[in-house]
Short mmCIF file of C-alpha atoms and ligand atoms in Angstrom, two decimals:
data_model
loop_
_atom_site.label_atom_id
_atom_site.label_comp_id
_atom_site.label_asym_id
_atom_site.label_seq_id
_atom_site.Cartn_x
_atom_site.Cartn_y
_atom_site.Cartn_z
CA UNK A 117 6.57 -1.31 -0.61
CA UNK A 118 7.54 0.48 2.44
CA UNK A 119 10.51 -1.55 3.49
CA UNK A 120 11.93 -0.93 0.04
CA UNK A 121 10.76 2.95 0.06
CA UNK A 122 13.12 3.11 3.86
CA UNK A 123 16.26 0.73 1.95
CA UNK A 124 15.78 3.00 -0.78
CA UNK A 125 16.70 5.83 1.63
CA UNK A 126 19.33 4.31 3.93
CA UNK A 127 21.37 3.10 0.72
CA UNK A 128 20.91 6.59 0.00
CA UNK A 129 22.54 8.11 2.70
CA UNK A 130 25.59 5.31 2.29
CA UNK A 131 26.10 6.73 -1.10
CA UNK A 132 24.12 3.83 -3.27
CA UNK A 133 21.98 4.86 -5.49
CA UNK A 134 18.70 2.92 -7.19
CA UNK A 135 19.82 1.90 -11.22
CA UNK A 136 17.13 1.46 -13.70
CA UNK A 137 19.02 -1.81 -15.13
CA UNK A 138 20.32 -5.18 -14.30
CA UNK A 139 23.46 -4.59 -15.84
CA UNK A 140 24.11 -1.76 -13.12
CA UNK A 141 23.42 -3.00 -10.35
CA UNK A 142 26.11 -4.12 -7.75
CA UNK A 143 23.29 -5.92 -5.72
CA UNK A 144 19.87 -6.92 -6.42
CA UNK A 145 17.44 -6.81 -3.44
CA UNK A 146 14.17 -8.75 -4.61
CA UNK A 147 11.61 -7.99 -1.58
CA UNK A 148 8.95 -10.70 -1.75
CA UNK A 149 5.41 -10.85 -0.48
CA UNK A 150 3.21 -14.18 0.75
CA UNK A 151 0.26 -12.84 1.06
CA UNK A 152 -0.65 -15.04 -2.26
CA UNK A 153 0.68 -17.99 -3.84
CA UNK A 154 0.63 -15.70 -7.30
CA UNK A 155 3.30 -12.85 -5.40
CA UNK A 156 5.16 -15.99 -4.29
CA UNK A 157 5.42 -17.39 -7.78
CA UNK A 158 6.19 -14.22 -9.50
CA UNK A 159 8.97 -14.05 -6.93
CA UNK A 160 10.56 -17.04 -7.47
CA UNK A 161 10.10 -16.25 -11.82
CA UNK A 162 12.12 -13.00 -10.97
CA UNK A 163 14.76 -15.41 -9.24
CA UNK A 164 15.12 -17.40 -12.17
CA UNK A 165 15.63 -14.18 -14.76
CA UNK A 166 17.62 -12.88 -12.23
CA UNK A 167 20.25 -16.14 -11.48
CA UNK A 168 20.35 -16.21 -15.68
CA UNK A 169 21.62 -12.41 -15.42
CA UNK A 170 23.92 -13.54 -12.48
CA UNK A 171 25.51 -15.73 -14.72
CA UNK A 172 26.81 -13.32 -17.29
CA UNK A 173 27.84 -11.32 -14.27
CA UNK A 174 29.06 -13.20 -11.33
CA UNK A 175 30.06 -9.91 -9.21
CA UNK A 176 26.40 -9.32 -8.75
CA UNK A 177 24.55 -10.00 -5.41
CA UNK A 178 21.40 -11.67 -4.86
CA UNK A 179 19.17 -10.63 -1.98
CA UNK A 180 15.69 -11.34 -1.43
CA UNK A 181 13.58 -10.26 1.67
CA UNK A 182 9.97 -9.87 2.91
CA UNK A 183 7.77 -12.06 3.85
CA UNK A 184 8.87 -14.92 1.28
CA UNK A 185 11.90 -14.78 2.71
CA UNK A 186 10.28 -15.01 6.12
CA UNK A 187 7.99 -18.00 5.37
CA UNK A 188 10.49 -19.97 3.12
CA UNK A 189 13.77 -18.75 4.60
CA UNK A 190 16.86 -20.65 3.88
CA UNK A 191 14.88 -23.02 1.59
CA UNK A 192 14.83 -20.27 -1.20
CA UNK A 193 18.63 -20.71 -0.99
CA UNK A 194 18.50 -24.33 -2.02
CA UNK A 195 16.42 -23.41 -4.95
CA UNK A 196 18.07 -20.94 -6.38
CA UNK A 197 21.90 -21.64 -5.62
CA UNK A 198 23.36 -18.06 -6.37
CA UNK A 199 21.03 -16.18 -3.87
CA UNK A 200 23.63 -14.68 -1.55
CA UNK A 201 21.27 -13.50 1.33
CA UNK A 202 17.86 -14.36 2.65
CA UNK A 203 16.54 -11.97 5.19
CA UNK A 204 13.12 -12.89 7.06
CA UNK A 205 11.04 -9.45 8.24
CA UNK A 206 11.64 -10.33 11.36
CA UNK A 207 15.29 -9.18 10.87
CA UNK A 208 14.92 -6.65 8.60
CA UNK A 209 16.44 -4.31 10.94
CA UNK A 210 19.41 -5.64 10.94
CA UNK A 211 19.01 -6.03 7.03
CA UNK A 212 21.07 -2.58 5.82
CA UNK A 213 24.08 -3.63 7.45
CA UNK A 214 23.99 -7.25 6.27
CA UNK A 215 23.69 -6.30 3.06
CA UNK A 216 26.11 -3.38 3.37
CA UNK A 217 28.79 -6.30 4.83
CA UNK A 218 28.02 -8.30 1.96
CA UNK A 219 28.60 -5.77 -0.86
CA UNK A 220 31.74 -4.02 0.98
CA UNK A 221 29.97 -0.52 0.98
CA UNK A 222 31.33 1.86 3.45
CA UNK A 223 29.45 4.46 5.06
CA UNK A 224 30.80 7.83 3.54
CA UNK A 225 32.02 10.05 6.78
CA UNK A 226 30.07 12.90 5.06
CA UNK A 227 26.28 13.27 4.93
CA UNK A 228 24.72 13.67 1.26
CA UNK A 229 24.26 17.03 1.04
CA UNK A 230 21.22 18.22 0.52
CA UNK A 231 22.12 21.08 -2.46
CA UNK A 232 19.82 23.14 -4.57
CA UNK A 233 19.60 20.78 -7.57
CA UNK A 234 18.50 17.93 -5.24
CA UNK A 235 15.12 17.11 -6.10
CA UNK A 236 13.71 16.34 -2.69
CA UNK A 237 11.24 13.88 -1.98
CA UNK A 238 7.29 15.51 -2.40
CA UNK A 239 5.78 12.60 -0.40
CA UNK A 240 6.94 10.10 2.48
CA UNK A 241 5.62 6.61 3.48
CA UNK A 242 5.93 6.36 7.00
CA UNK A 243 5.50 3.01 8.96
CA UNK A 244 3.60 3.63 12.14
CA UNK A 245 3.20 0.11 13.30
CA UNK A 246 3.70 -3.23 12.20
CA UNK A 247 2.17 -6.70 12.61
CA UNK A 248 -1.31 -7.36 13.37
CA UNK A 249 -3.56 -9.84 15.57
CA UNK A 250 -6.20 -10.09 13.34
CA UNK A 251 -5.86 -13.64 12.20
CA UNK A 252 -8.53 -13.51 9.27
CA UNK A 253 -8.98 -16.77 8.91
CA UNK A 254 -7.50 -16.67 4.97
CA UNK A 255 -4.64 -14.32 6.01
CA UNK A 256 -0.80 -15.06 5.99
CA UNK A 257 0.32 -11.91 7.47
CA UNK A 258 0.15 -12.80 11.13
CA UNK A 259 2.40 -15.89 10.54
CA UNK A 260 4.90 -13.82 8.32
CA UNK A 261 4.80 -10.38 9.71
CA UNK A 262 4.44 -11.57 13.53
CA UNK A 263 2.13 -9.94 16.07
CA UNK A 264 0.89 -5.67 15.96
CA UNK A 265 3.87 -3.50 17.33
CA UNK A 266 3.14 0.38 17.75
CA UNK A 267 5.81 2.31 17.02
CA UNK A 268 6.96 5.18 19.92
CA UNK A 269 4.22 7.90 18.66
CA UNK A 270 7.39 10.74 19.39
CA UNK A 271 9.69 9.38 17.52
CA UNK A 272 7.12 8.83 14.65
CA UNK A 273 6.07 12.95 15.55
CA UNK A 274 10.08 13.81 15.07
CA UNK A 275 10.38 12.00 12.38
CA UNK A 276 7.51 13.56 10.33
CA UNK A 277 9.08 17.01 11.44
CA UNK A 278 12.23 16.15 9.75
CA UNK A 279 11.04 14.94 6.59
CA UNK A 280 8.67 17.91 6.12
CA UNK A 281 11.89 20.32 7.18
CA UNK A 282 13.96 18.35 3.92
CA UNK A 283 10.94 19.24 1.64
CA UNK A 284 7.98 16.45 2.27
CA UNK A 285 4.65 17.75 1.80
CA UNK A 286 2.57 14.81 2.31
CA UNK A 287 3.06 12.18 4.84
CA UNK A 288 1.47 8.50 4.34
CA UNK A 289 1.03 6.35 7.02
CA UNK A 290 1.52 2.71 6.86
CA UNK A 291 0.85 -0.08 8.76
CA UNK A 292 -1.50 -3.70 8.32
CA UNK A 293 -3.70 -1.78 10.30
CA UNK A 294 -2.87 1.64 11.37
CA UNK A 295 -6.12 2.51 12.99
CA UNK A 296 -5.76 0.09 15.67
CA UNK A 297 -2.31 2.15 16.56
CA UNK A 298 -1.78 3.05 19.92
CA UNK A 299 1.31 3.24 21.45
CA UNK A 300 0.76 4.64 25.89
CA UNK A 301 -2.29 7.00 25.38
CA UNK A 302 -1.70 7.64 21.80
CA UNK A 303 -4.19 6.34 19.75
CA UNK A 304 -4.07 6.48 15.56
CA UNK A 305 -6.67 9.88 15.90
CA UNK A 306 -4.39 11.48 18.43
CA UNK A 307 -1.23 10.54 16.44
CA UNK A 308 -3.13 11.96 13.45
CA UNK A 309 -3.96 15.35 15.33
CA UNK A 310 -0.37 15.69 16.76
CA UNK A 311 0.99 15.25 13.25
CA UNK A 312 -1.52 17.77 11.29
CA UNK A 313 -0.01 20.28 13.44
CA UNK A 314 3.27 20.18 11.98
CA UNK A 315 3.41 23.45 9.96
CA UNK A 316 4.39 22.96 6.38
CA UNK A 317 3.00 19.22 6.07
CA UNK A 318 0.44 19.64 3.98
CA UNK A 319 -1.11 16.24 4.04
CA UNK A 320 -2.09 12.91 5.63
CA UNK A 321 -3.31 9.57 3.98
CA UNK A 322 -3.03 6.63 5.66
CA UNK A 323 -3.64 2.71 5.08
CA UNK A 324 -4.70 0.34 5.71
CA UNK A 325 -7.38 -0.21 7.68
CA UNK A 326 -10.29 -2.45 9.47
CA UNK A 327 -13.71 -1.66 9.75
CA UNK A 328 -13.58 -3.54 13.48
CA UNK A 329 -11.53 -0.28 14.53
CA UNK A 330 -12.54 2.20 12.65
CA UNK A 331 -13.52 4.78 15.79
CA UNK A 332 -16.01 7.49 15.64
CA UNK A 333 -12.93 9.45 17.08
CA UNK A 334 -11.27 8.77 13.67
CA UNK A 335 -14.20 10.09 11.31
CA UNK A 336 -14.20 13.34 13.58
CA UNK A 337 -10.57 14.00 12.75
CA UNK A 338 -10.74 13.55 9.09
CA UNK A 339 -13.47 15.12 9.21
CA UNK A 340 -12.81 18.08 11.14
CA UNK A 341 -8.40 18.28 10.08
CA UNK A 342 -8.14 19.89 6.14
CA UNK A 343 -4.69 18.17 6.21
CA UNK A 344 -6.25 14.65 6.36
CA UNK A 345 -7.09 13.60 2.51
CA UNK A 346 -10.69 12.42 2.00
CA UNK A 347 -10.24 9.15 1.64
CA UNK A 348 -10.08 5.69 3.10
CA UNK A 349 -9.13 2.56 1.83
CA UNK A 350 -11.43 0.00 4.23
CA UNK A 351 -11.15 -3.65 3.08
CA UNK A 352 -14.56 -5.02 2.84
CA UNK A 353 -13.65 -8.69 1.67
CA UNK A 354 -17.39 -9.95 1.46
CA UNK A 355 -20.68 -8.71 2.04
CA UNK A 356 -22.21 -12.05 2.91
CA UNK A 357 -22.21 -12.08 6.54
CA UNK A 358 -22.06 -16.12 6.70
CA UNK A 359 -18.32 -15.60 4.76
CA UNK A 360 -17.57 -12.60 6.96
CA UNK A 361 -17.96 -14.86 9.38
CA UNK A 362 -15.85 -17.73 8.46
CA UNK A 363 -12.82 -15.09 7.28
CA UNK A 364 -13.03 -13.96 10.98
CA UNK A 365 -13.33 -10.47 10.26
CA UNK A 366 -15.19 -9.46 13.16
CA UNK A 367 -17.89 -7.03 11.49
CA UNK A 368 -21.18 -7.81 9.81
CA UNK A 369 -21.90 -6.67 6.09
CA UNK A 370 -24.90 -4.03 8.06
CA UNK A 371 -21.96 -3.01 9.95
CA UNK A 372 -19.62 -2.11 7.32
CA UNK A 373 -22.06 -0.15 5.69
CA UNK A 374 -23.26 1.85 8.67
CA UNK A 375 -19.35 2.69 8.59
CA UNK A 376 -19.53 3.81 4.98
CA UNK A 377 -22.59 5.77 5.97
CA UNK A 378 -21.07 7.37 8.69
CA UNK A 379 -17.80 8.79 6.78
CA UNK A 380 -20.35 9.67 3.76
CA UNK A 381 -21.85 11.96 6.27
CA UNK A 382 -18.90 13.19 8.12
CA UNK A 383 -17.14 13.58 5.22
CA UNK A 384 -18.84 14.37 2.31
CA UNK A 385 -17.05 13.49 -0.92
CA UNK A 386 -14.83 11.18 0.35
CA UNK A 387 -13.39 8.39 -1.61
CA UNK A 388 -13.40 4.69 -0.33
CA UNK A 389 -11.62 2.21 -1.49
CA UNK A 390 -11.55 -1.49 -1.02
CA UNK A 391 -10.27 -5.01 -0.78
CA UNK A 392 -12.45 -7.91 -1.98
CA UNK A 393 -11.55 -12.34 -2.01
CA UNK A 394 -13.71 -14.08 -3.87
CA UNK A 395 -14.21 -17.89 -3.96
CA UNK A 396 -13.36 -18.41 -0.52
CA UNK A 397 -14.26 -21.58 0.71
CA UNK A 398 -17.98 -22.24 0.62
CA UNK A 399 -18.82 -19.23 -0.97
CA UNK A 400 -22.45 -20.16 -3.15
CA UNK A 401 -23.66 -17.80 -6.04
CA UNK A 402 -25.87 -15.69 -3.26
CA UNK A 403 -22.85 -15.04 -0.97
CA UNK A 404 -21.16 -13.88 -3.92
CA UNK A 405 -24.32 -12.02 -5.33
CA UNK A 406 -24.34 -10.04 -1.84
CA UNK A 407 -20.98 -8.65 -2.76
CA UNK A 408 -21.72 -8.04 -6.46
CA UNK A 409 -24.64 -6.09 -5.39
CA UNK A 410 -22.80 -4.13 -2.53
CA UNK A 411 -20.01 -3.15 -4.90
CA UNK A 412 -22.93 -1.99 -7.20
CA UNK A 413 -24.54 -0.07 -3.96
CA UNK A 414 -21.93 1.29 -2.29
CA UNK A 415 -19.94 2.74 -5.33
CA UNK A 416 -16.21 2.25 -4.43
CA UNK A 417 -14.12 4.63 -6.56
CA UNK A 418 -11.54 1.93 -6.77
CA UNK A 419 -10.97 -1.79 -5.62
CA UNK A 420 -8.83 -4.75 -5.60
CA UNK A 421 -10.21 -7.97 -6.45
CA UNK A 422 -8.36 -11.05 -5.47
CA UNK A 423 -8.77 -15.05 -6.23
CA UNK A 424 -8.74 -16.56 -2.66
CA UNK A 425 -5.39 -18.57 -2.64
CA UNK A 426 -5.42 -21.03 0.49
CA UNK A 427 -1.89 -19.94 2.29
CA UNK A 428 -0.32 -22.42 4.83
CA UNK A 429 -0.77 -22.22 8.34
CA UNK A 430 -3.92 -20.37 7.83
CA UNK A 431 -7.10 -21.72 9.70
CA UNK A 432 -8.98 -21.51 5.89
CA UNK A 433 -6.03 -23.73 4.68
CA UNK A 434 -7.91 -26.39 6.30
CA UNK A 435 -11.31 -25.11 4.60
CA UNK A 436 -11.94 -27.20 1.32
CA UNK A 437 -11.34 -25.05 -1.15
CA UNK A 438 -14.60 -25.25 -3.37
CA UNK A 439 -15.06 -23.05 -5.71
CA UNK A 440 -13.64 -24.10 -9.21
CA UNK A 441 -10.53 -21.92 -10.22
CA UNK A 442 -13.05 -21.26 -13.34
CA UNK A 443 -15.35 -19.91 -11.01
CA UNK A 444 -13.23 -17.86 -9.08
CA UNK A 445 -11.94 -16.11 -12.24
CA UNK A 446 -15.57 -15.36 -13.51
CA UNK A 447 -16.33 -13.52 -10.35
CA UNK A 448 -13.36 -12.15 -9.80
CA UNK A 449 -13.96 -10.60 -13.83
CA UNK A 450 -17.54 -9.53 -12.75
CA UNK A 451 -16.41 -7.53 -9.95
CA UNK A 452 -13.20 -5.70 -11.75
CA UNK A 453 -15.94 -5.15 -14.80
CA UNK A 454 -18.51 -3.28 -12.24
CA UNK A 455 -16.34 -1.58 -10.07
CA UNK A 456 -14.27 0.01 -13.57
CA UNK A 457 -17.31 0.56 -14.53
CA UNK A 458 -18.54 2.54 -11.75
CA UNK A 459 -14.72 4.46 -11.41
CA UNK A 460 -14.70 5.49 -14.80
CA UNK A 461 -18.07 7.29 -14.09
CA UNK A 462 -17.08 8.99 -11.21
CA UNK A 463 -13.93 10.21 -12.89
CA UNK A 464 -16.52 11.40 -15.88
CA UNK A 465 -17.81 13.49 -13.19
CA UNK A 466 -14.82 15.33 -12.51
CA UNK A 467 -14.40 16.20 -15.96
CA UNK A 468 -14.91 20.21 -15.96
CA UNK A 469 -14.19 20.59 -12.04
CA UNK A 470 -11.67 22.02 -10.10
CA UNK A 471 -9.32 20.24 -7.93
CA UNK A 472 -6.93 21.20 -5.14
CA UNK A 473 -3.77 18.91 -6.23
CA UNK A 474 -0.36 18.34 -4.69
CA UNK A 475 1.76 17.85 -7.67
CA UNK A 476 4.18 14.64 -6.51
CA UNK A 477 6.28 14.38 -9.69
CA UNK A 478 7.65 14.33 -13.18
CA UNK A 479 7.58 11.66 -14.98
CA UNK A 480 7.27 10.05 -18.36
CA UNK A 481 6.83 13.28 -19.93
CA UNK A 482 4.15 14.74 -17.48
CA UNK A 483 3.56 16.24 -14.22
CA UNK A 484 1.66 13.54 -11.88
CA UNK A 485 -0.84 15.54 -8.93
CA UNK A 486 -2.97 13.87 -7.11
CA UNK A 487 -6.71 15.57 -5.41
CA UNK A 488 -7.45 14.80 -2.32
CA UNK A 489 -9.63 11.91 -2.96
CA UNK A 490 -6.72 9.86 -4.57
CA UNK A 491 -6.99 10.57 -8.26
CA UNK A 492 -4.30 11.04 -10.31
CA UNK A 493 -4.02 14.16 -12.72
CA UNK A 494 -1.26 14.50 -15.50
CA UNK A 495 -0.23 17.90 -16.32
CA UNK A 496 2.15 19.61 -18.74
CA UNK A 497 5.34 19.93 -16.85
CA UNK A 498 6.12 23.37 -15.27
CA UNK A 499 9.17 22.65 -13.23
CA UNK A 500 7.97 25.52 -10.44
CA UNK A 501 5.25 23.66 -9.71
CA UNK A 502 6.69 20.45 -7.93
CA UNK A 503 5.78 20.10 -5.35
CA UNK A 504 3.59 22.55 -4.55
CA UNK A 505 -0.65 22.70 -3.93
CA UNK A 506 -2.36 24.08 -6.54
CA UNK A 507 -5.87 24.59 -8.50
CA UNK A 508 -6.30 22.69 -11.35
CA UNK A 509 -8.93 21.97 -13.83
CA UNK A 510 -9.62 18.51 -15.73
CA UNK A 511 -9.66 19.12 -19.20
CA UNK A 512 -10.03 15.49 -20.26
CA UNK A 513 -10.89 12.19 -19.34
CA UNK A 514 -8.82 9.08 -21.38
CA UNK A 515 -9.88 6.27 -19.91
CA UNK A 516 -9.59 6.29 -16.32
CA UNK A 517 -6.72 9.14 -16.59
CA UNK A 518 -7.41 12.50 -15.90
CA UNK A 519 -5.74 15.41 -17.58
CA UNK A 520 -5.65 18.88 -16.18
CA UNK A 521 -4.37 22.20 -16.72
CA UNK A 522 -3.13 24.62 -13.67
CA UNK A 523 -5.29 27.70 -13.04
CA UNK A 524 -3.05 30.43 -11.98
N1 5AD T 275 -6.22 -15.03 -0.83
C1 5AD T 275 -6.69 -14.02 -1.55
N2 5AD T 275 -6.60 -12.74 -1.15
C2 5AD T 275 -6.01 -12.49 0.03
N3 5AD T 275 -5.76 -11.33 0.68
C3 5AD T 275 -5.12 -11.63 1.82
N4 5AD T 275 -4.93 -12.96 1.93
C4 5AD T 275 -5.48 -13.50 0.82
C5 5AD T 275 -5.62 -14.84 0.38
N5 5AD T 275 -5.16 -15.88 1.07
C6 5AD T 275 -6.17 -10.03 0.19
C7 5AD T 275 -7.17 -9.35 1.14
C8 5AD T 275 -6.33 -8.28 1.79
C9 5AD T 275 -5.38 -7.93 0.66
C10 5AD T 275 -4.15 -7.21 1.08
O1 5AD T 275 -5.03 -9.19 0.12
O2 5AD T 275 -8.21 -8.79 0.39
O3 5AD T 275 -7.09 -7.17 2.21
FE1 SF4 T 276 -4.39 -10.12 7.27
FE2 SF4 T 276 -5.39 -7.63 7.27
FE3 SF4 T 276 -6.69 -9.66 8.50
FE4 SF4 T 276 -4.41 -8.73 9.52
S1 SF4 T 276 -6.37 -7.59 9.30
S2 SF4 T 276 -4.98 -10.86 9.31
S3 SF4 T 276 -3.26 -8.24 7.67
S4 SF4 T 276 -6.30 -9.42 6.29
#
């Protein structure tokens, strides 16, 4: 999602511009992920729709990057004969120029000017560092992504500055694991600190991270900054310490919830979020009844629930893969059913309270803000109010949508 959100903004500046069909589109950049066999296959399904457009329109380019493109590399070209480029994320540095090459753009001599009618973006991704060491023993990303690089923590600072000078009022952080950042002395709390004190940046989320480095350093400074939103996405995966332990993850279930404790405190209210695999290998009805109950403990206001999908080169590729794909759909419906559940009654709570939002955009007929916790609120569109922090009420609840009105 990030790599396309910075393509999105290079092509920008050469004068490209996103189109919301096939039948526009010069090139068509499909950027892949590995991190299960489903992204993979929905990949190549998109490739095959895709090479039946290119058919009926033979100028079009094909391009497809990520970390599909890094695991399978040329390969995907055999398979699908009218792909024109395959770029691995190793190279995707070089990627805006390969692509520009192959499509003939040239870069305008003039900037894009940044006029009055020029909506400007309301909130930035921002990749901080990329890679990680981690090897969980289920995990792909290692392999495909290649080992943690911290970016320069000034050029990350100027950067920030910049994007908040065109009209960014919330930064997010990105990374496979942006609290173990730390690039000379700067560590992810220090980077954190340095950016809150850019005036007009009115907030900081960041994701994602590991409970192994989550630092008490870190709960103090979202704890103690207003700019830094309340809340953390921490990927729990388990709570049975015997899988914990075979995924590698370097924590125990007791010490992911002293974490959880710990923020609660800090920061009261916040919201945590989290990442869960069930049906990894050798995981019994108790291993998995540890993480139904933790789910039901802990109250997440929002997870994602995956099927474990063995990935090559993995060490749990090597793991027999026991639990029945039956199986691993009934849990995985048991834990979505609990944790909506358990979101839809803490957005019932907010019904009647008021919120300090950040309203992002327009679309579909509404206004989309977000609180500091995360939650989406749709409001009646009032174009003065993009982008700006206001006080809003929640006047309904549909579902798990909220619905607000401004309180001037
Ligand atoms: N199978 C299932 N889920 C996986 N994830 C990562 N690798 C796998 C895999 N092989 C999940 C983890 C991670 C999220 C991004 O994807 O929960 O936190
Ligand atoms: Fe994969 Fe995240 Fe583990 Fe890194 S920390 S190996 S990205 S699951």
């Amino acid at each position: 999602m990030c790599d396309s959100d910075r393509l999105n903004s290079v092509f920008l500046d050469y004068g490209a511009s996103k189109v919301d069909n096939f039948w526009d589109a010069d090139v068509f950049i499909l950027n892949t992920c590995s991190v299960r066999m489903q992204s993979e296959q929905k990949a190549f399904s998109y490739l095959g729709r895709i090479e039946e457009f290119k058919r009926q329109n033979s100028n079009m380019k094909i391009v497809v990057m990520g970390c599909m493109a890094e695991r399978l590399g040329y390969s995907i070209k055999k398979r699908f004969k009218s792909v024109d480029l395959v770029i691995g994320t190793k190279d995707i540095d070089s990627s805006v120029s390969k692509i520009i090459d192959l499509c003939y753009l040239k870069k305008p001599f003039k900037k894009m000017n940044f006029n009055v009618n020029f909506r400007s973006e309301i909130v930035k991704h921002i990749t901080i560092m990329k890679g990680c060491n981690n090897y969980c023993s289920y995990c792909v990303v290692p392999f495909v992504r290649g080992i943690e690089k911290s970016f320069n923590s000034s050029t990350i600072i100027k950067k920030c500055s910049l994007v908040v000078k065109n009209g960014v009022r919330e930064i997010i952080f990105f990374g496979q694991n942006v609290n173990s950042y730390k690039y000379g002395n700067v560590d992810f709390s220090l980077l954190l600190r340095n950016v809150a004190s850019i005036k007009d940046l009115e907030r900081i989320r960041f994701m994602t991270n590991h409970p192994k480095d989550l630092s008490d350093n870190l709960i103090n400074v979202i704890s103690e900054s207003s700019k830094i939103c309340s809340h953390i996405h921490l990927p729990m995966q388990s709570a049975s310490n015997k899988i914990l332990q075979a995924m590698d993850r370097k924590y125990t279930y007791e010490y992911y919830l002293n974490l959880i404790e710990k923020l609660r405190f800090a920061v009261p209210n916040i919201s945590i979020t989290t990442d869960i695999i069930v049906g990894f290998p050798g995981e019994t009805d108790k291993d998995f009844e540890y993480t139904l109950n933790a789910v039901k403990n802990i109250r997440f206001s929002g997870l994602y629930v995956f099927k474990y999908s063995p990935r090559p080169n993995t060490k749990a590729f090597k793991m027999i893969d026991n639990v029945s794909k039956t199986e691993k759909k009934k849990r995985h419906t048991i834990i979505l059913k609990e944790s909506n559940k358990i979101s839809a009654e803490i957005v019932l709570k907010m019904l009647g309270n008021k919120y300090q939002v950040l309203i992002e955009k327009i679309d579909g007929g509404f206004m989309e803000a977000k609180t500091k916790s995360g939650h989406k609120i749709f409001l009646k569109i009032n174009k003065k109010y993009y982008g700006k922090i206001l006080n809003v009420v929640i006047k309904e609840v549909k579902g798990n949508s909220l619905f607000g009105d401004v309180i001037d």
